[in-house]
Amino acid sequence: MSYKHNNLMAMRQSYWDDTQSQKVKLEKQYFQQLLVEHNVFPNATLENARTLFFSLPSIIIVKGYALGFTNESVQKLIHQHIESHKAALMQNDTVKIKFRL
């Protein structure tokens, strides 16, 4: 596992483990809402949202941290990611994370 991978995984885990921040709580709900809107799940759970979040490519994680995951440019990238990996997300399968900065 590369140094870059370890840092991004730590960022993902730190974000997901945050239960205090109202912004993070709203963004987690937003991930659930996206899964419903894209017909991935009829009622997306927090665990489904976690699967989506941990599958996001590094560019989305970095931009999401900087601008917020509900920022319009980040939303566009998330929508593209969901559409590209819809079948895997529906099965809660692991989506290979692509690291590009």
Protein backbone atom coordinates (compact mmCIF):
# COMPACT_ATOMS: atom_id res chain seq x y z
CA MET A 1 0.00 0.00 0.00
CA SER A 2 1.47 3.34 -0.99
CA TYR A 3 2.03 6.35 1.20
CA LYS A 4 -0.55 8.31 -0.80
CA HIS A 5 -3.10 5.53 -0.40
CA ASN A 6 -2.55 5.48 3.38
CA ASN A 7 -3.13 9.24 3.64
CA LEU A 8 -6.30 9.16 1.55
CA MET A 9 -7.64 6.19 3.46
CA ALA A 10 -6.92 8.02 6.72
CA MET A 11 -8.79 11.07 5.36
CA ARG A 12 -11.74 8.91 4.39
CA GLN A 13 -11.83 7.15 7.76
CA SER A 14 -11.45 10.39 9.71
CA TYR A 15 -14.29 11.99 7.78
CA TRP A 16 -16.59 9.01 8.14
CA ASP A 17 -15.86 8.65 11.86
CA ASP A 18 -16.80 12.30 12.48
CA THR A 19 -20.11 12.21 14.32
CA GLN A 20 -19.93 15.72 15.79
CA SER A 21 -19.87 17.98 12.73
CA GLN A 22 -23.30 19.02 11.46
CA LYS A 23 -21.81 19.58 7.99
CA VAL A 24 -20.54 16.00 7.84
CA LYS A 25 -23.89 14.65 9.03
CA LEU A 26 -25.67 16.57 6.27
CA GLU A 27 -23.20 15.39 3.66
CA LYS A 28 -23.69 11.76 4.73
CA GLN A 29 -27.44 12.26 4.27
CA TYR A 30 -26.66 13.81 0.89
CA PHE A 31 -24.78 10.63 -0.14
CA GLN A 32 -27.82 8.57 0.86
CA GLN A 33 -30.10 10.88 -1.13
CA LEU A 34 -27.88 10.56 -4.21
CA LEU A 35 -28.10 6.78 -4.08
CA VAL A 36 -31.89 7.02 -4.03
CA GLU A 37 -31.98 9.65 -6.82
CA HIS A 38 -29.79 7.47 -9.05
CA ASN A 39 -32.01 4.44 -8.35
CA VAL A 40 -29.16 2.53 -6.76
CA PHE A 41 -31.31 1.76 -3.69
CA PRO A 42 -34.96 2.55 -2.96
CA ASN A 43 -34.02 3.44 0.63
CA ALA A 44 -30.28 3.98 1.00
CA THR A 45 -28.83 3.31 4.43
CA LEU A 46 -25.88 4.99 6.08
CA GLU A 47 -23.87 1.84 5.29
CA ASN A 48 -24.77 2.20 1.60
CA ALA A 49 -23.60 5.81 1.76
CA ARG A 50 -20.36 4.64 3.39
CA THR A 51 -19.78 2.20 0.51
CA LEU A 52 -20.25 5.05 -1.95
CA PHE A 53 -17.99 7.39 -0.01
CA PHE A 54 -15.17 4.87 0.29
CA SER A 55 -15.40 4.16 -3.45
CA LEU A 56 -14.94 7.78 -4.49
CA PRO A 57 -11.75 8.54 -6.44
CA SER A 58 -9.08 10.68 -4.82
CA ILE A 59 -9.94 13.75 -6.89
CA ILE A 60 -13.44 13.78 -5.41
CA ILE A 61 -12.16 13.23 -1.87
CA VAL A 62 -9.63 16.05 -2.15
CA LYS A 63 -12.09 18.47 -3.78
CA GLY A 64 -14.82 17.43 -1.35
CA TYR A 65 -12.60 18.21 1.62
CA ALA A 66 -11.63 21.57 0.12
CA LEU A 67 -14.99 22.74 -1.22
CA GLY A 68 -17.52 20.49 0.52
CA PHE A 69 -19.15 17.43 -0.99
CA THR A 70 -22.29 19.40 -1.83
CA ASN A 71 -20.35 21.93 -3.92
CA GLU A 72 -21.67 22.00 -7.50
CA SER A 73 -18.39 20.94 -9.14
CA VAL A 74 -17.94 18.10 -6.64
CA GLN A 75 -21.57 17.03 -7.09
CA LYS A 76 -21.00 16.69 -10.82
CA LEU A 77 -18.04 14.36 -10.23
CA ILE A 78 -20.01 12.28 -7.72
CA HIS A 79 -22.92 11.93 -10.16
CA GLN A 80 -20.51 10.72 -12.87
CA HIS A 81 -18.93 8.26 -10.44
CA ILE A 82 -22.31 6.82 -9.40
CA GLU A 83 -23.43 6.38 -13.00
CA SER A 84 -20.12 4.73 -13.96
CA HIS A 85 -20.22 2.30 -11.03
CA LYS A 86 -23.94 1.87 -10.47
CA ALA A 87 -23.97 -1.92 -10.83
CA ALA A 88 -21.17 -2.41 -8.30
CA LEU A 89 -22.78 0.04 -5.87
CA MET A 90 -26.11 -1.78 -6.14
CA GLN A 91 -24.35 -4.97 -5.05
CA ASN A 92 -22.38 -3.13 -2.34
CA ASP A 93 -19.29 -4.42 -4.13
CA THR A 94 -15.92 -2.83 -3.70
CA VAL A 95 -15.18 -0.33 -6.43
CA LYS A 96 -11.51 -0.05 -7.30
CA ILE A 97 -10.40 3.39 -6.18
CA LYS A 98 -8.49 5.34 -8.78
CA PHE A 99 -5.85 7.70 -7.47
CA ARG A 100 -5.44 10.76 -9.66
CA LEU A 101 -4.58 14.27 -8.60
